[in-house]
PDB file of C-alpha atoms in Angstrom:
ATOM      1  CA  MET A   1      15.107  25.906 -38.285  1.00 68.00           C
ATOM      2  CA  GLU A   2      15.765  22.689 -35.700  1.00 75.00           C
ATOM      3  CA  LEU A   3      16.941  19.857 -36.725  1.00 81.00           C
ATOM      4  CA  ARG A   4      16.555  17.088 -34.343  1.00 81.00           C
ATOM      5  CA  SER A   5      14.631  15.079 -33.571  1.00 84.00           C
ATOM      6  CA  PRO A   6      10.965  15.851 -30.408  1.00 81.00           C
ATOM      7  CA  LEU A   7      12.272  12.729 -29.015  1.00 81.00           C
ATOM      8  CA  GLY A   8      16.129  14.035 -30.098  1.00 79.00           C
ATOM      9  CA  ARG A   9      16.061  17.347 -27.834  1.00 76.00           C
ATOM     10  CA  VAL A  10      14.260  15.362 -24.446  1.00 74.00           C
ATOM     11  CA  ARG A  11      16.680  12.004 -24.411  1.00 74.00           C
ATOM     12  CA  GLY A  12      18.824  12.163 -21.367  1.00 71.00           C
ATOM     13  CA  LEU A  13      16.561  14.810 -20.155  1.00 71.00           C
ATOM     14  CA  GLY A  14      13.240  15.747 -17.332  1.00 66.00           C
ATOM     15  CA  ALA A  15      12.337  12.075 -16.382  1.00 62.00           C
ATOM     16  CA  ALA A  16      14.229  10.329 -18.211  1.00 63.00           C
ATOM     17  CA  LYS A  17      18.279  11.746 -17.149  1.00 68.00           C
ATOM     18  CA  GLU A  18      16.492  11.323 -12.903  1.00 65.00           C
ATOM     19  CA  GLY A  19      15.380   7.897 -13.267  1.00 65.00           C
ATOM     20  CA  GLY A  20      11.646   8.492 -12.459  1.00 66.00           C
ATOM     21  CA  THR A  21      10.789   5.592 -16.248  1.00 84.00           C
ATOM     22  CA  ALA A  22      12.584   2.824 -12.943  1.00 88.00           C
ATOM     23  CA  GLN A  23      10.828   4.369 -10.234  1.00 89.00           C
ATOM     24  CA  TRP A  24       8.105   3.546 -11.911  1.00 91.00           C
ATOM     25  CA  TRP A  25       8.165   0.686 -13.517  1.00 94.00           C
ATOM     26  CA  ALA A  26       9.031  -0.423  -9.698  1.00 96.00           C
ATOM     27  CA  GLN A  27       6.451   0.895  -8.898  1.00 96.00           C
ATOM     28  CA  ARG A  28       4.625  -1.656 -11.114  1.00 96.00           C
ATOM     29  CA  MET A  29       7.064  -4.514 -10.577  1.00 97.00           C
ATOM     30  CA  THR A  30       6.431  -4.093  -6.998  1.00 98.00           C
ATOM     31  CA  ALA A  31       2.193  -3.468  -7.318  1.00 98.00           C
ATOM     32  CA  ILE A  32       2.227  -6.916  -8.753  1.00 98.00           C
ATOM     33  CA  ALA A  33       4.142  -8.765  -6.482  1.00 98.00           C
ATOM     34  CA  LEU A  34       1.575  -7.701  -3.358  1.00 98.00           C
ATOM     35  CA  VAL A  35      -1.539  -8.535  -4.915  1.00 98.00           C
ATOM     36  CA  PRO A  36      -0.511 -12.767  -4.675  1.00 98.00           C
ATOM     37  CA  LEU A  37       1.408 -11.933  -1.793  1.00 98.00           C
ATOM     38  CA  THR A  38      -0.500  -9.471   0.371  1.00 98.00           C
ATOM     39  CA  VAL A  39      -4.201 -12.300  -0.556  1.00 98.00           C
ATOM     40  CA  TRP A  40      -1.855 -14.780   1.377  1.00 98.00           C
ATOM     41  CA  PHE A  41      -1.453 -12.416   4.699  1.00 98.00           C
ATOM     42  CA  VAL A  42      -3.966 -12.200   5.016  1.00 98.00           C
ATOM     43  CA  ILE A  43      -5.238 -15.128   5.189  1.00 98.00           C
ATOM     44  CA  SER A  44      -2.761 -16.046   6.890  1.00 97.00           C
ATOM     45  CA  ALA A  45      -3.311 -12.588   9.752  1.00 98.00           C
ATOM     46  CA  ILE A  46      -7.322 -14.634   9.589  1.00 98.00           C
ATOM     47  CA  SER A  47      -5.900 -18.014  10.416  1.00 97.00           C
ATOM     48  CA  MET A  48      -4.053 -16.407  13.350  1.00 97.00           C
ATOM     49  CA  VAL A  49      -6.883 -14.794  15.297  1.00 97.00           C
ATOM     50  CA  GLY A  50      -6.880 -15.801  18.566  1.00 95.00           C
ATOM     51  CA  ALA A  51      -3.273 -17.936  18.157  1.00 97.00           C
ATOM     52  CA  ASP A  52      -1.556 -18.091  21.062  1.00 96.00           C
ATOM     53  CA  TYR A  53       2.387 -17.295  20.973  1.00 97.00           C
ATOM     54  CA  ALA A  54       3.334 -20.960  19.868  1.00 97.00           C
ATOM     55  CA  GLN A  55      -0.034 -21.124  17.466  1.00 97.00           C
ATOM     56  CA  PHE A  56       1.962 -18.259  15.555  1.00 98.00           C
ATOM     57  CA  ARG A  57       5.567 -19.312  16.146  1.00 97.00           C
ATOM     58  CA  ALA A  58       4.778 -22.223  14.139  1.00 96.00           C
ATOM     59  CA  TRP A  59       3.513 -20.910  11.086  1.00 97.00           C
ATOM     60  CA  ALA A  60       6.131 -18.107  11.013  1.00 96.00           C
ATOM     61  CA  GLY A  61       8.966 -20.549  10.874  1.00 93.00           C
ATOM     62  CA  ALA A  62       6.932 -23.029   8.787  1.00 91.00           C
ATOM     63  CA  HIS A  63       8.158 -24.037   5.204  1.00 85.00           C
ATOM     64  CA  GLY A  64       7.655 -21.207   2.751  1.00 94.00           C
ATOM     65  CA  ASN A  65       6.300 -18.569   5.024  1.00 97.00           C
ATOM     66  CA  PRO A  66       9.494 -16.907   6.084  1.00 98.00           C
ATOM     67  CA  VAL A  67      10.579 -16.593   2.581  1.00 98.00           C
ATOM     68  CA  LEU A  68       7.021 -15.421   1.737  1.00 98.00           C
ATOM     69  CA  LEU A  69       6.924 -12.628   4.549  1.00 98.00           C
ATOM     70  CA  ILE A  70       9.945 -11.678   4.107  1.00 98.00           C
ATOM     71  CA  MET A  71       8.587 -10.848   0.150  1.00 98.00           C
ATOM     72  CA  LEU A  72       5.909  -9.583   1.216  1.00 98.00           C
ATOM     73  CA  THR A  73       7.685  -6.862   3.574  1.00 98.00           C
ATOM     74  CA  VAL A  74      10.222  -5.408   0.906  1.00 98.00           C
ATOM     75  CA  ALA A  75       8.068  -5.085  -1.717  1.00 98.00           C
ATOM     76  CA  VAL A  76       5.309  -3.107   0.867  1.00 98.00           C
ATOM     77  CA  TYR A  77       8.413  -1.041   1.999  1.00 98.00           C
ATOM     78  CA  HIS A  78       9.746  -0.221  -1.397  1.00 98.00           C
ATOM     79  CA  HIS A  79       6.122  -0.054  -2.448  1.00 98.00           C
ATOM     80  CA  GLY A  80       4.765   2.527   0.238  1.00 98.00           C
ATOM     81  CA  HIS A  81       8.408   4.368  -0.406  1.00 98.00           C
ATOM     82  CA  LEU A  82       7.847   5.552  -3.871  1.00 97.00           C
ATOM     83  CA  GLY A  83       4.086   6.125  -3.792  1.00 97.00           C
ATOM     84  CA  MET A  84       5.222   8.738  -0.780  1.00 97.00           C
ATOM     85  CA  GLN A  85       7.956   9.933  -2.440  1.00 96.00           C
ATOM     86  CA  VAL A  86       4.760  10.534  -5.629  1.00 94.00           C
ATOM     87  CA  ILE A  87       2.150  12.022  -3.135  1.00 96.00           C
ATOM     88  CA  ILE A  88       5.815  14.184  -1.644  1.00 97.00           C
ATOM     89  CA  GLU A  89       6.887  15.846  -4.246  1.00 94.00           C
ATOM     90  CA  ASP A  90       3.393  16.618  -5.890  1.00 93.00           C
ATOM     91  CA  TYR A  91       2.249  18.365  -2.262  1.00 93.00           C
ATOM     92  CA  ILE A  92       4.982  19.815  -0.894  1.00 94.00           C
ATOM     93  CA  HIS A  93       5.758  22.657  -2.474  1.00 92.00           C
ATOM     94  CA  HIS A  94       8.421  23.929   0.667  1.00 94.00           C
ATOM     95  CA  GLU A  95      11.515  23.045  -0.744  1.00 95.00           C
ATOM     96  CA  ALA A  96      13.477  22.418   2.599  1.00 97.00           C
ATOM     97  CA  ALA A  97      10.434  21.135   4.039  1.00 97.00           C
ATOM     98  CA  ARG A  98       9.821  18.671   1.268  1.00 97.00           C
ATOM     99  CA  PHE A  99      13.840  17.387   1.633  1.00 97.00           C
ATOM    100  CA  THR A 100      13.026  16.772   4.691  1.00 98.00           C
ATOM    101  CA  ALA A 101      10.387  15.287   4.355  1.00 98.00           C
ATOM    102  CA  LEU A 102      12.009  12.066   1.908  1.00 97.00           C
ATOM    103  CA  ILE A 103      14.818  11.957   3.691  1.00 98.00           C
ATOM    104  CA  LEU A 104      12.633  10.935   6.181  1.00 98.00           C
ATOM    105  CA  VAL A 105      10.077   8.328   4.642  1.00 98.00           C
ATOM    106  CA  LYS A 106      12.757   6.677   2.936  1.00 98.00           C
ATOM    107  CA  LEU A 107      15.129   6.074   5.822  1.00 98.00           C
ATOM    108  CA  ALA A 108      11.516   4.812   8.151  1.00 98.00           C
ATOM    109  CA  ALA A 109      10.687   2.769   5.078  1.00 98.00           C
ATOM    110  CA  VAL A 110      14.323   1.031   5.759  1.00 98.00           C
ATOM    111  CA  PHE A 111      14.581   0.353   8.760  1.00 98.00           C
ATOM    112  CA  LEU A 112      11.424  -0.743   9.333  1.00 98.00           C
ATOM    113  CA  ALA A 113      12.205  -3.218   6.519  1.00 98.00           C
ATOM    114  CA  ILE A 114      15.244  -4.665   7.083  1.00 98.00           C
ATOM    115  CA  TYR A 115      12.908  -4.980  11.763  1.00 98.00           C
ATOM    116  CA  THR A 116      11.086  -6.625  10.040  1.00 98.00           C
ATOM    117  CA  ILE A 117      13.031  -9.334   7.546  1.00 98.00           C
ATOM    118  CA  PHE A 118      15.267  -9.348  11.353  1.00 98.00           C
ATOM    119  CA  SER A 119      12.315 -10.310  13.405  1.00 98.00           C
ATOM    120  CA  VAL A 120      11.482 -13.172  10.888  1.00 98.00           C
ATOM    121  CA  ALA A 121      14.663 -14.331  10.509  1.00 97.00           C
ATOM    122  CA  LYS A 122      15.152 -14.230  14.416  1.00 96.00           C
ATOM    123  CA  LEU A 123      11.805 -16.451  14.861  1.00 96.00           C
ATOM    124  CA  THR A 124      12.954 -18.825  12.119  1.00 95.00           C
ATOM    125  CA  PHE A 125      15.718 -19.355  13.635  1.00 92.00           C
ATOM    126  CA  GLY A 126      16.086 -17.846  16.888  1.00 84.00           C
ATOM    127  CA  GLY A 127      15.367 -21.477  18.772  1.00 64.00           C
TER     128      GLY A 127
ATOM    129  CA  MET B   1       5.209  36.893 -15.936  1.00 47.00           C
ATOM    130  CA  ALA B   2       6.321  35.232 -13.393  1.00 54.00           C
ATOM    131  CA  SER B   3       5.435  31.906 -12.341  1.00 62.00           C
ATOM    132  CA  GLY B   4       3.993  31.397  -9.183  1.00 66.00           C
ATOM    133  CA  ASP B   5       0.863  33.801  -9.454  1.00 70.00           C
ATOM    134  CA  ARG B   6      -0.340  31.207 -11.553  1.00 72.00           C
ATOM    135  CA  PRO B   7      -3.889  29.083 -11.062  1.00 67.00           C
ATOM    136  CA  LEU B   8      -3.416  25.469 -10.273  1.00 67.00           C
ATOM    137  CA  SER B   9      -4.589  23.094 -12.634  1.00 66.00           C
ATOM    138  CA  PRO B  10      -7.738  21.572 -11.880  1.00 66.00           C
ATOM    139  CA  HIS B  11      -9.268  23.762 -10.490  1.00 71.00           C
ATOM    140  CA  LEU B  12     -11.076  21.680  -7.468  1.00 70.00           C
ATOM    141  CA  GLN B  13     -13.136  24.275  -6.057  1.00 74.00           C
ATOM    142  CA  VAL B  14     -15.401  24.222  -8.961  1.00 79.00           C
ATOM    143  CA  TYR B  15     -15.513  20.867 -10.268  1.00 78.00           C
ATOM    144  CA  ARG B  16     -18.824  18.449  -9.326  1.00 83.00           C
ATOM    145  CA  PRO B  17     -16.962  15.310  -7.498  1.00 85.00           C
ATOM    146  CA  GLN B  18     -16.938  12.557 -10.403  1.00 89.00           C
ATOM    147  CA  ILE B  19     -17.047   9.116  -9.676  1.00 91.00           C
ATOM    148  CA  THR B  20     -13.530   9.374 -11.777  1.00 92.00           C
ATOM    149  CA  SER B  21     -11.997  11.870  -9.560  1.00 90.00           C
ATOM    150  CA  ILE B  22     -13.240  10.401  -6.352  1.00 93.00           C
ATOM    151  CA  LEU B  23     -11.926   6.823  -6.670  1.00 95.00           C
ATOM    152  CA  SER B  24      -8.501   8.377  -8.055  1.00 94.00           C
ATOM    153  CA  ILE B  25      -8.077  10.575  -5.350  1.00 94.00           C
ATOM    154  CA  LEU B  26      -9.555   7.845  -2.135  1.00 97.00           C
ATOM    155  CA  HIS B  27      -6.034   5.204  -3.966  1.00 98.00           C
ATOM    156  CA  ARG B  28      -3.547   8.304  -2.750  1.00 97.00           C
ATOM    157  CA  MET B  29      -5.138   8.647   0.918  1.00 97.00           C
ATOM    158  CA  THR B  30      -5.617   4.578   1.453  1.00 98.00           C
ATOM    159  CA  GLY B  31      -1.826   4.387   0.216  1.00 98.00           C
ATOM    160  CA  VAL B  32      -1.230   6.597   2.468  1.00 98.00           C
ATOM    161  CA  GLY B  33      -3.902   5.469   5.529  1.00 98.00           C
ATOM    162  CA  LEU B  34      -1.649   1.399   4.975  1.00 98.00           C
ATOM    163  CA  TRP B  35       1.575   2.398   6.192  1.00 98.00           C
ATOM    164  CA  ALA B  36      -0.647   1.998   9.109  1.00 98.00           C
ATOM    165  CA  GLY B  37      -0.951  -1.182   8.583  1.00 98.00           C
ATOM    166  CA  ALA B  38       2.236  -2.263   7.128  1.00 98.00           C
ATOM    167  CA  LEU B  39       3.606  -0.773  11.105  1.00 98.00           C
ATOM    168  CA  LEU B  40       0.716  -3.072  12.196  1.00 98.00           C
ATOM    169  CA  MET B  41       2.165  -5.954  10.573  1.00 98.00           C
ATOM    170  CA  THR B  42       5.574  -4.920  11.444  1.00 98.00           C
ATOM    171  CA  TYR B  43       4.776  -4.282  15.485  1.00 98.00           C
ATOM    172  CA  TRP B  44       2.729  -8.370  14.690  1.00 98.00           C
ATOM    173  CA  ILE B  45       5.479 -10.078  13.600  1.00 98.00           C
ATOM    174  CA  ALA B  46       8.332  -8.301  15.660  1.00 98.00           C
ATOM    175  CA  SER B  47       6.174  -8.474  18.834  1.00 98.00           C
ATOM    176  CA  ALA B  48       6.572 -12.366  19.212  1.00 98.00           C
ATOM    177  CA  THR B  49      10.161 -12.153  19.529  1.00 97.00           C
ATOM    178  CA  TYR B  50      10.420 -10.604  22.855  1.00 97.00           C
ATOM    179  CA  GLY B  51       8.146 -13.555  23.760  1.00 96.00           C
ATOM    180  CA  PRO B  52       5.518 -14.964  24.658  1.00 97.00           C
ATOM    181  CA  GLU B  53       4.081 -12.757  27.037  1.00 98.00           C
ATOM    182  CA  ALA B  54       4.823  -9.713  24.485  1.00 98.00           C
ATOM    183  CA  PHE B  55       2.768 -11.743  21.448  1.00 98.00           C
ATOM    184  CA  ALA B  56      -0.631 -12.082  23.856  1.00 98.00           C
ATOM    185  CA  GLN B  57      -0.338  -8.505  24.407  1.00 98.00           C
ATOM    186  CA  ALA B  58       0.072  -7.873  20.722  1.00 98.00           C
ATOM    187  CA  GLN B  59      -3.094 -10.158  19.938  1.00 98.00           C
ATOM    188  CA  SER B  60      -5.437  -8.651  22.387  1.00 97.00           C
ATOM    189  CA  ILE B  61      -4.415  -4.828  21.654  1.00 98.00           C
ATOM    190  CA  LEU B  62      -5.518  -5.453  17.774  1.00 97.00           C
ATOM    191  CA  GLY B  63      -8.025  -8.534  19.064  1.00 96.00           C
ATOM    192  CA  SER B  64      -9.710  -5.179  20.864  1.00 97.00           C
ATOM    193  CA  TRP B  65     -12.686  -4.099  19.826  1.00 97.00           C
ATOM    194  CA  PHE B  66     -10.837  -0.154  19.343  1.00 98.00           C
ATOM    195  CA  GLY B  67      -7.575  -3.131  17.197  1.00 98.00           C
ATOM    196  CA  ARG B  68     -10.252  -4.883  15.460  1.00 97.00           C
ATOM    197  CA  LEU B  69     -12.409  -1.146  14.181  1.00 98.00           C
ATOM    198  CA  VAL B  70      -8.415  -0.306  12.794  1.00 98.00           C
ATOM    199  CA  LEU B  71      -7.933  -3.300  10.922  1.00 98.00           C
ATOM    200  CA  LEU B  72     -11.381  -3.240   9.186  1.00 98.00           C
ATOM    201  CA  GLY B  73     -10.249   0.290   8.279  1.00 98.00           C
ATOM    202  CA  LEU B  74      -7.190  -1.575   6.665  1.00 98.00           C
ATOM    203  CA  THR B  75      -9.320  -4.197   5.756  1.00 98.00           C
ATOM    204  CA  VAL B  76     -11.341  -1.254   4.071  1.00 98.00           C
ATOM    205  CA  ALA B  77      -8.238   0.384   2.776  1.00 98.00           C
ATOM    206  CA  MET B  78      -6.032  -2.925   1.003  1.00 98.00           C
ATOM    207  CA  PHE B  79      -8.877  -4.095  -0.848  1.00 98.00           C
ATOM    208  CA  TYR B  80      -9.490  -0.922  -2.747  1.00 98.00           C
ATOM    209  CA  HIS B  81      -5.990  -0.612  -2.692  1.00 98.00           C
ATOM    210  CA  LEU B  82      -5.719  -3.742  -4.478  1.00 98.00           C
ATOM    211  CA  GLY B  83      -8.561  -3.272  -6.734  1.00 98.00           C
ATOM    212  CA  ASN B  84      -8.020   0.221  -7.538  1.00 98.00           C
ATOM    213  CA  GLY B  85      -3.706  -1.044  -8.298  1.00 98.00           C
ATOM    214  CA  ILE B  86      -5.669  -4.001 -10.537  1.00 98.00           C
ATOM    215  CA  ARG B  87      -7.732  -1.382 -12.837  1.00 97.00           C
ATOM    216  CA  HIS B  88      -3.954   0.471 -12.859  1.00 97.00           C
ATOM    217  CA  MET B  89      -2.437  -1.897 -14.212  1.00 97.00           C
ATOM    218  CA  ALA B  90      -5.803  -2.156 -16.782  1.00 97.00           C
ATOM    219  CA  TRP B  91      -4.734   1.340 -18.033  1.00 97.00           C
ATOM    220  CA  ASP B  92      -1.035   0.603 -18.041  1.00 96.00           C
ATOM    221  CA  ILE B  93      -1.714  -1.799 -21.151  1.00 96.00           C
ATOM    222  CA  GLY B  94      -4.244   0.797 -22.774  1.00 96.00           C
ATOM    223  CA  TRP B  95      -7.055  -1.285 -21.588  1.00 97.00           C
ATOM    224  CA  GLY B  96     -10.796   0.462 -20.271  1.00 95.00           C
ATOM    225  CA  TYR B  97     -10.334   4.452 -21.074  1.00 95.00           C
ATOM    226  CA  GLU B  98     -13.608   4.720 -22.272  1.00 96.00           C
ATOM    227  CA  MET B  99     -16.066   6.589 -19.788  1.00 95.00           C
ATOM    228  CA  LYS B 100     -18.847   3.541 -19.392  1.00 96.00           C
ATOM    229  CA  THR B 101     -16.042   1.418 -18.540  1.00 97.00           C
ATOM    230  CA  LEU B 102     -14.739   3.818 -15.501  1.00 96.00           C
ATOM    231  CA  THR B 103     -17.340   4.082 -14.199  1.00 96.00           C
ATOM    232  CA  LEU B 104     -18.219   0.271 -13.775  1.00 97.00           C
ATOM    233  CA  THR B 105     -15.087  -1.054 -13.438  1.00 97.00           C
ATOM    234  CA  GLY B 106     -15.636   2.199 -10.903  1.00 97.00           C
ATOM    235  CA  TRP B 107     -18.542   0.496  -8.316  1.00 97.00           C
ATOM    236  CA  ALA B 108     -16.933  -2.757  -9.348  1.00 98.00           C
ATOM    237  CA  LEU B 109     -13.874  -1.456  -6.822  1.00 98.00           C
ATOM    238  CA  LEU B 110     -16.330  -0.688  -4.465  1.00 98.00           C
ATOM    239  CA  VAL B 111     -18.654  -3.580  -4.557  1.00 98.00           C
ATOM    240  CA  PHE B 112     -15.736  -5.661  -4.596  1.00 98.00           C
ATOM    241  CA  THR B 113     -13.655  -3.932  -1.420  1.00 98.00           C
ATOM    242  CA  LEU B 114     -17.365  -4.886   0.823  1.00 98.00           C
ATOM    243  CA  VAL B 115     -17.900  -7.928  -0.263  1.00 98.00           C
ATOM    244  CA  MET B 116     -13.876  -9.074   0.450  1.00 98.00           C
ATOM    245  CA  THR B 117     -13.770  -7.049   3.728  1.00 98.00           C
ATOM    246  CA  LEU B 118     -17.499  -8.154   4.334  1.00 98.00           C
ATOM    247  CA  LEU B 119     -15.752 -11.898   3.697  1.00 98.00           C
ATOM    248  CA  THR B 120     -12.395 -11.324   5.254  1.00 98.00           C
ATOM    249  CA  PHE B 121     -14.276 -10.630   8.895  1.00 98.00           C
ATOM    250  CA  LEU B 122     -16.950 -12.863   8.551  1.00 98.00           C
ATOM    251  CA  ALA B 123     -14.252 -15.291   8.411  1.00 98.00           C
ATOM    252  CA  GLY B 124     -12.198 -14.033  10.912  1.00 97.00           C
ATOM    253  CA  TYR B 125     -15.399 -14.108  13.216  1.00 97.00           C
ATOM    254  CA  TRP B 126     -15.761 -17.366  12.497  1.00 97.00           C
ATOM    255  CA  VAL B 127     -11.781 -18.749  12.904  1.00 96.00           C
ATOM    256  CA  ALA B 128     -12.464 -16.968  16.689  1.00 94.00           C
ATOM    257  CA  GLY B 129     -15.655 -18.902  17.028  1.00 91.00           C
ATOM    258  CA  ALA B 130     -17.818 -16.820  16.768  1.00 87.00           C
ATOM    259  CA  PHE B 131     -20.191 -18.782  15.361  1.00 82.00           C
TER     260      PHE B 131
END
């Protein structure tokens, strides 16, 4: 007879062992952050239709815009990575292909995020 | 029984398409598509770090008919994914699982996507001085 409760038996196994809830939570946290950030970015992008270099530099370096751009960048690539990871794990059953895809997506997300943050910093401080 | 021989569920090929299932797979498809949006955002911002000519080129590529077509698709995908993301948040707190509510919020999502995309492009053309 099994005396342990069903909860006790699954604790520390499966998703809970692999930190699955942390990823689930991070996907929701970045989603919540992305709601106002993407709305702000769309409005900003509309205001930059037809803008020249000087107008873009003035916008990109103004007030809180660099901070919001960096927050958007982090949230976009973190959320995008978590989403792609779930899709890859669901649909790519060949083990080597799955691991290759997971590694490539993670490296791409990290590289693109750092490159974008560096670009925002350069536009802000680069004169 | 070898697990590899088991039929996979759900049997998509015998399922009648429903608004719930169509909208669900569209959430993933728009999510993947929005990676192109992220890449374009990075390209747009990074281009300015290479000087006025590079930024002007980025602006003209994004403003070309093909650029605008891509941005239209990305705008649809973005508002769809945003709206459906809010539906997902409602489900996460346990709201909206009744069939009637699911269908209603599903159609509301499609209307929201269409209206927000139209408003965004009208605003864009207005800034461009089209009217």
